PDB file of C-alpha atoms in Angstrom:
ATOM      1  CA  MET A   1      -0.011   0.004  -0.140  1.00 93.00           C
ATOM      2  CA  GLU A   2       1.068   3.643  -0.785  1.00 96.00           C
ATOM      3  CA  THR A   3      -0.077   6.791   0.724  1.00 97.00           C
ATOM      4  CA  THR A   4       1.149  10.392   1.337  1.00 98.00           C
ATOM      5  CA  GLY A   5       2.282  11.103   4.688  1.00 98.00           C
ATOM      6  CA  HIS A   6       2.561  14.597   6.368  1.00 98.00           C
ATOM      7  CA  HIS A   7       5.236  15.090   8.985  1.00 98.00           C
ATOM      8  CA  THR A   8       5.151  18.275  11.104  1.00 98.00           C
ATOM      9  CA  CYS A   9       8.515  19.598  12.374  1.00 97.00           C
ATOM     10  CA  SER A  10      10.078  22.610  13.730  1.00 96.00           C
ATOM     11  CA  LYS A  11      11.714  25.073  11.264  1.00 95.00           C
ATOM     12  CA  ARG A  12      14.379  26.417  13.552  1.00 93.00           C
ATOM     13  CA  ASN A  13      17.266  24.544  11.725  1.00 92.00           C
ATOM     14  CA  GLY A  14      16.026  25.607   8.222  1.00 93.00           C
ATOM     15  CA  ARG A  15      14.848  24.091   5.110  1.00 94.00           C
ATOM     16  CA  SER A  16      18.003  22.429   3.806  1.00 96.00           C
ATOM     17  CA  TYR A  17      18.404  20.728   7.404  1.00 97.00           C
ATOM     18  CA  ILE A  18      14.660  19.567   7.277  1.00 96.00           C
ATOM     19  CA  LEU A  19      15.186  18.080   3.821  1.00 96.00           C
ATOM     20  CA  ASP A  20      18.448  16.275   4.790  1.00 96.00           C
ATOM     21  CA  HIS A  21      17.347  15.004   8.022  1.00 96.00           C
ATOM     22  CA  ALA A  22      13.602  14.871   8.312  1.00 96.00           C
ATOM     23  CA  PRO A  23      11.438  12.952   9.272  1.00 97.00           C
ATOM     24  CA  PHE A  24      12.517  13.396  12.865  1.00 96.00           C
ATOM     25  CA  PHE A  25      12.344  10.691  15.674  1.00 95.00           C
ATOM     26  CA  ALA A  26       9.772  10.841  18.218  1.00 93.00           C
ATOM     27  CA  GLY A  27      10.638   8.743  21.294  1.00 88.00           C
ATOM     28  CA  PHE A  28      10.052   8.856  25.125  1.00 76.00           C
ATOM     29  CA  ASN A  29       9.025  12.264  26.212  1.00 74.00           C
ATOM     30  CA  GLU A  30      11.190  13.013  29.144  1.00 72.00           C
ATOM     31  CA  LYS A  31       9.059  16.090  30.181  1.00 75.00           C
ATOM     32  CA  THR A  32       5.624  14.078  30.395  1.00 74.00           C
ATOM     33  CA  HIS A  33       7.325  10.583  30.906  1.00 68.00           C
ATOM     34  CA  ARG A  34       5.269   9.115  28.222  1.00 74.00           C
ATOM     35  CA  LEU A  35       5.822   7.156  25.007  1.00 75.00           C
ATOM     36  CA  GLN A  36       4.394   8.171  21.751  1.00 85.00           C
ATOM     37  CA  PHE A  37       0.905   6.911  20.513  1.00 91.00           C
ATOM     38  CA  LEU A  38       2.254   3.750  18.652  1.00 95.00           C
ATOM     39  CA  GLY A  39       5.739   3.769  20.360  1.00 94.00           C
ATOM     40  CA  ALA A  40       8.973   5.118  19.414  1.00 95.00           C
ATOM     41  CA  GLY A  41       9.289   6.163  15.551  1.00 96.00           C
ATOM     42  CA  TYR A  42       8.931   8.589  12.868  1.00 98.00           C
ATOM     43  CA  TYR A  43       5.381   9.979  12.780  1.00 97.00           C
ATOM     44  CA  PHE A  44       2.964  11.065   9.898  1.00 98.00           C
ATOM     45  CA  TRP A  45      -0.548  12.032   9.402  1.00 98.00           C
ATOM     46  CA  ASP A  46      -2.017   9.705   6.633  1.00 98.00           C
ATOM     47  CA  ASP A  47      -2.717  12.300   3.726  1.00 97.00           C
ATOM     48  CA  ASN A  48      -4.077  14.967   6.062  1.00 97.00           C
ATOM     49  CA  ILE A  49      -2.220  18.388   5.855  1.00 97.00           C
ATOM     50  CA  GLU A  50      -4.993  19.970   7.833  1.00 95.00           C
ATOM     51  CA  MET A  51      -4.078  17.840  11.009  1.00 94.00           C
ATOM     52  CA  ALA A  52      -0.260  18.498  10.289  1.00 97.00           C
ATOM     53  CA  THR A  53      -1.103  22.192  10.229  1.00 96.00           C
ATOM     54  CA  LYS A  54      -3.105  21.840  13.573  1.00 94.00           C
ATOM     55  CA  TRP A  55      -0.236  19.979  15.053  1.00 94.00           C
ATOM     56  CA  GLY A  56       2.336  22.533  14.022  1.00 95.00           C
ATOM     57  CA  GLU A  57       0.274  25.423  15.463  1.00 95.00           C
ATOM     58  CA  ASP A  58      -0.479  23.540  18.747  1.00 93.00           C
ATOM     59  CA  HIS A  59       2.968  21.801  19.336  1.00 92.00           C
ATOM     60  CA  TYR A  60       5.482  24.317  17.419  1.00 93.00           C
ATOM     61  CA  ASN A  61       4.071  27.653  18.384  1.00 91.00           C
ATOM     62  CA  ASN A  62       3.490  28.341  14.612  1.00 90.00           C
ATOM     63  CA  GLU A  63       7.182  27.906  13.759  1.00 95.00           C
ATOM     64  CA  TYR A  64       7.036  24.719  11.719  1.00 97.00           C
ATOM     65  CA  CYS A  65       7.282  23.087   8.394  1.00 98.00           C
ATOM     66  CA  ILE A  66       5.210  20.145   6.845  1.00 98.00           C
ATOM     67  CA  LEU A  67       7.090  17.628   4.876  1.00 98.00           C
ATOM     68  CA  GLU A  68       5.198  15.593   2.399  1.00 98.00           C
ATOM     69  CA  CYS A  69       6.305  12.137   1.793  1.00 98.00           C
ATOM     70  CA  LYS A  70       5.383   9.198  -0.321  1.00 98.00           C
ATOM     71  CA  LEU A  71       5.162   6.329   1.786  1.00 97.00           C
ATOM     72  CA  ASN A  72       5.434   2.478   0.640  1.00 96.00           C
ATOM     73  CA  MET A  73       3.968   0.227   3.344  1.00 95.00           C
ATOM     74  CA  PRO A  74       4.682  -3.479   2.171  1.00 94.00           C
ATOM     75  CA  GLY A  75       3.049  -6.383   3.206  1.00 91.00           C
ATOM     76  CA  GLY A  76       4.853  -8.312   5.917  1.00 92.00           C
ATOM     77  CA  ILE A  77       6.156  -5.060   7.763  1.00 95.00           C
ATOM     78  CA  PHE A  78       2.950  -3.168   7.712  1.00 97.00           C
ATOM     79  CA  LEU A  79       0.466  -3.430  10.578  1.00 98.00           C
ATOM     80  CA  ASP A  80      -2.860  -1.796   9.501  1.00 98.00           C
ATOM     81  CA  LEU A  81      -4.996  -1.049  12.457  1.00 97.00           C
ATOM     82  CA  VAL A  82      -7.301   1.050  10.206  1.00 96.00           C
ATOM     83  CA  GLY A  83      -8.385  -0.885   7.342  1.00 94.00           C
ATOM     84  CA  ASN A  84      -7.242  -4.618   7.729  1.00 96.00           C
ATOM     85  CA  ARG A  85      -9.398  -6.741   9.908  1.00 97.00           C
ATOM     86  CA  SER A  86      -6.887  -9.555   9.872  1.00 96.00           C
ATOM     87  CA  HIS A  87      -4.159  -7.236  11.246  1.00 96.00           C
ATOM     88  CA  MET A  88      -6.695  -5.950  13.936  1.00 96.00           C
ATOM     89  CA  ARG A  89      -7.497  -9.416  15.009  1.00 96.00           C
ATOM     90  CA  TYR A  90      -3.728 -10.638  15.081  1.00 94.00           C
ATOM     91  CA  PHE A  91      -3.019  -7.718  17.271  1.00 94.00           C
ATOM     92  CA  ARG A  92      -6.012  -8.256  19.492  1.00 92.00           C
ATOM     93  CA  ASN A  93      -4.850 -11.934  19.576  1.00 92.00           C
ATOM     94  CA  VAL A  94      -1.550 -11.138  20.814  1.00 91.00           C
ATOM     95  CA  ALA A  95      -2.763  -8.747  23.492  1.00 89.00           C
ATOM     96  CA  VAL A  96      -5.089 -11.346  24.799  1.00 89.00           C
ATOM     97  CA  LYS A  97      -2.317 -13.951  24.884  1.00 87.00           C
ATOM     98  CA  TYR A  98      -0.399 -11.586  26.936  1.00 84.00           C
ATOM     99  CA  ALA A  99      -3.356 -10.854  29.280  1.00 83.00           C
ATOM    100  CA  GLU A 100      -3.729 -14.561  29.705  1.00 85.00           C
ATOM    101  CA  SER A 101      -0.074 -15.045  30.867  1.00 81.00           C
ATOM    102  CA  GLY A 102      -0.457 -12.419  33.486  1.00 74.00           C
ATOM    103  CA  TYR A 103       0.147  -9.058  31.892  1.00 72.00           C
ATOM    104  CA  ALA A 104      -3.005  -6.650  32.749  1.00 68.00           C
ATOM    105  CA  ARG A 105      -3.717  -4.963  29.266  1.00 64.00           C
ATOM    106  CA  GLU A 106      -5.490  -2.103  30.952  1.00 67.00           C
ATOM    107  CA  LYS A 107      -2.175  -1.068  32.596  1.00 75.00           C
ATOM    108  CA  TRP A 108      -0.453  -0.838  29.338  1.00 80.00           C
ATOM    109  CA  SER A 109      -1.051   2.144  26.824  1.00 85.00           C
ATOM    110  CA  LEU A 110      -0.762   1.075  23.129  1.00 90.00           C
ATOM    111  CA  GLY A 111       2.562   2.557  22.698  1.00 91.00           C
ATOM    112  CA  SER A 112       4.003   0.757  25.652  1.00 88.00           C
ATOM    113  CA  PHE A 113       2.680  -2.521  24.493  1.00 91.00           C
ATOM    114  CA  ILE A 114       4.009  -1.947  20.919  1.00 94.00           C
ATOM    115  CA  GLU A 115       7.491  -1.137  22.517  1.00 92.00           C
ATOM    116  CA  HIS A 116       7.260  -4.429  24.639  1.00 90.00           C
ATOM    117  CA  LEU A 117       6.562  -6.240  21.495  1.00 93.00           C
ATOM    118  CA  LYS A 118       9.502  -4.700  19.420  1.00 94.00           C
ATOM    119  CA  MET A 119      11.906  -5.731  22.430  1.00 92.00           C
ATOM    120  CA  LEU A 120      10.563  -9.377  22.193  1.00 90.00           C
ATOM    121  CA  GLU A 121      11.184  -9.159  18.287  1.00 92.00           C
ATOM    122  CA  LYS A 122      14.872  -8.917  18.941  1.00 92.00           C
ATOM    123  CA  ASP A 123      14.877 -12.307  20.591  1.00 93.00           C
ATOM    124  CA  ARG A 124      12.054 -14.024  18.987  1.00 92.00           C
ATOM    125  CA  PRO A 125      12.013 -12.963  15.333  1.00 93.00           C
ATOM    126  CA  GLY A 126       8.618 -13.068  13.812  1.00 91.00           C
ATOM    127  CA  ILE A 127       6.578 -12.147  16.756  1.00 88.00           C
ATOM    128  CA  PHE A 128       6.393  -8.524  15.880  1.00 93.00           C
ATOM    129  CA  PRO A 129       7.960  -7.895  12.443  1.00 95.00           C
ATOM    130  CA  PHE A 130       6.233  -4.692  11.722  1.00 97.00           C
ATOM    131  CA  LYS A 131       8.183  -1.472  10.475  1.00 96.00           C
ATOM    132  CA  VAL A 132       5.216   0.512   9.776  1.00 98.00           C
ATOM    133  CA  ILE A 133       1.992   0.775  11.893  1.00 98.00           C
ATOM    134  CA  ARG A 134      -1.065   2.790  11.098  1.00 98.00           C
ATOM    135  CA  ALA A 135      -4.085   3.500  13.499  1.00 98.00           C
ATOM    136  CA  VAL A 136      -6.860   5.973  13.834  1.00 95.00           C
ATOM    137  CA  ASP A 137      -6.489   8.548  16.630  1.00 92.00           C
ATOM    138  CA  LEU A 138      -9.928   9.430  18.009  1.00 85.00           C
ATOM    139  CA  LEU A 139     -10.745  12.366  20.193  1.00 78.00           C
ATOM    140  CA  PRO A 140     -14.219  13.380  21.558  1.00 70.00           C
ATOM    141  CA  ARG A 141     -13.799  16.623  19.614  1.00 67.00           C
ATOM    142  CA  ASP A 142     -14.110  14.696  16.468  1.00 64.00           C
ATOM    143  CA  GLU A 143     -17.839  15.522  16.435  1.00 68.00           C
ATOM    144  CA  HIS A 144     -17.488  17.705  13.299  1.00 69.00           C
ATOM    145  CA  SER A 145     -16.704  14.672  11.191  1.00 77.00           C
ATOM    146  CA  LYS A 146     -19.456  12.434  12.474  1.00 81.00           C
ATOM    147  CA  TRP A 147     -21.953  11.346   9.870  1.00 85.00           C
ATOM    148  CA  TYR A 148     -25.020   9.238  11.122  1.00 85.00           C
ATOM    149  CA  PHE A 149     -26.019   6.213   9.229  1.00 89.00           C
ATOM    150  CA  VAL A 150     -29.752   6.498  10.038  1.00 92.00           C
ATOM    151  CA  SER A 151     -31.603   9.515  11.503  1.00 89.00           C
ATOM    152  CA  GLY A 152     -32.421   9.024  15.148  1.00 89.00           C
ATOM    153  CA  LYS A 153     -29.860   6.339  15.705  1.00 90.00           C
ATOM    154  CA  ARG A 154     -26.539   6.498  17.465  1.00 87.00           C
ATOM    155  CA  ASN A 155     -24.485   4.643  14.731  1.00 88.00           C
ATOM    156  CA  TYR A 156     -22.287   6.803  12.778  1.00 83.00           C
ATOM    157  CA  THR A 157     -18.922   6.841  10.680  1.00 85.00           C
ATOM    158  CA  LEU A 158     -16.109   9.633  10.729  1.00 83.00           C
ATOM    159  CA  LEU A 159     -15.568  11.066   7.318  1.00 83.00           C
ATOM    160  CA  ASP A 160     -12.403  12.781   8.349  1.00 84.00           C
ATOM    161  CA  PRO A 161     -10.684  10.642  10.812  1.00 89.00           C
ATOM    162  CA  ARG A 162      -7.263  11.282  12.060  1.00 92.00           C
ATOM    163  CA  ILE A 163      -4.985   8.590  10.884  1.00 96.00           C
ATOM    164  CA  VAL A 164      -1.476   8.420  12.206  1.00 97.00           C
ATOM    165  CA  ILE A 165       1.366   6.325  10.705  1.00 98.00           C
ATOM    166  CA  CYS A 166       4.489   5.350  12.660  1.00 98.00           C
ATOM    167  CA  ILE A 167       7.503   4.233  10.840  1.00 97.00           C
ATOM    168  CA  THR A 168       9.979   2.556  13.187  1.00 95.00           C
ATOM    169  CA  GLU A 169      13.097   2.955  10.898  1.00 92.00           C
ATOM    170  CA  LYS A 170      13.769   5.336   8.074  1.00 93.00           C
ATOM    171  CA  ASN A 171      14.779   3.596   4.779  1.00 91.00           C
ATOM    172  CA  ALA A 172      14.319   3.953   1.155  1.00 90.00           C
ATOM    173  CA  LEU A 173      11.986   1.130   0.700  1.00 91.00           C
ATOM    174  CA  ILE A 174       9.296   2.937   2.985  1.00 93.00           C
ATOM    175  CA  LEU A 175      10.351   6.479   2.631  1.00 93.00           C
ATOM    176  CA  GLN A 176      10.282   6.998  -1.195  1.00 94.00           C
ATOM    177  CA  SER A 177      10.199  10.931  -1.715  1.00 95.00           C
ATOM    178  CA  LYS A 178       9.954  13.963   0.527  1.00 96.00           C
ATOM    179  CA  LYS A 179       9.435  17.669   0.024  1.00 97.00           C
ATOM    180  CA  ILE A 180       8.328  20.795   2.037  1.00 98.00           C
ATOM    181  CA  VAL A 181       4.985  21.651   1.299  1.00 98.00           C
ATOM    182  CA  TYR A 182       4.413  24.388   3.816  1.00 97.00           C
ATOM    183  CA  GLU A 183       6.485  26.735   6.145  1.00 95.00           C
ATOM    184  CA  SER A 184       4.856  28.879   8.639  1.00 92.00           C
ATOM    185  CA  LEU A 185       5.602  32.446   8.470  1.00 83.00           C
TER     186      LEU A 185
END
């Protein structure tokens, strides 16, 4: 699968630095003592420049650039928790197995669990071979994109979900091209 990824970053080091070094790694946050959404990696919004802009306004004090990248997400290393039911079942089953062996799932954030699986992969290849992870980031404020299926019922879909992509390692197979598409004033 291929998609366009939007990566928001600080513009403080200039355009040439960004083009040479971006995307930038997001790991454990020392200030908040938290991991990222899907663990450590390089983060993109899935074809959503509006969300990349909002992220820049909120997290970079309007001093940011948006990098647009063509992302190749090949089977075997791509865990799609958005549009692939078998991937969702696989991940849920792994979580259930860990819960059955004594790990309390509710105590783990998704990012912590993914980091744990990445550590296990080093000793037991094949348990978590994924280098690209895609998931929906839901917040209650997503009300604006709700579209109800039937009037008077609670069932709905989101027409503008925030889909986040985490790449665990930079390489040319996954990250095929990049360009700066926006720089704040």
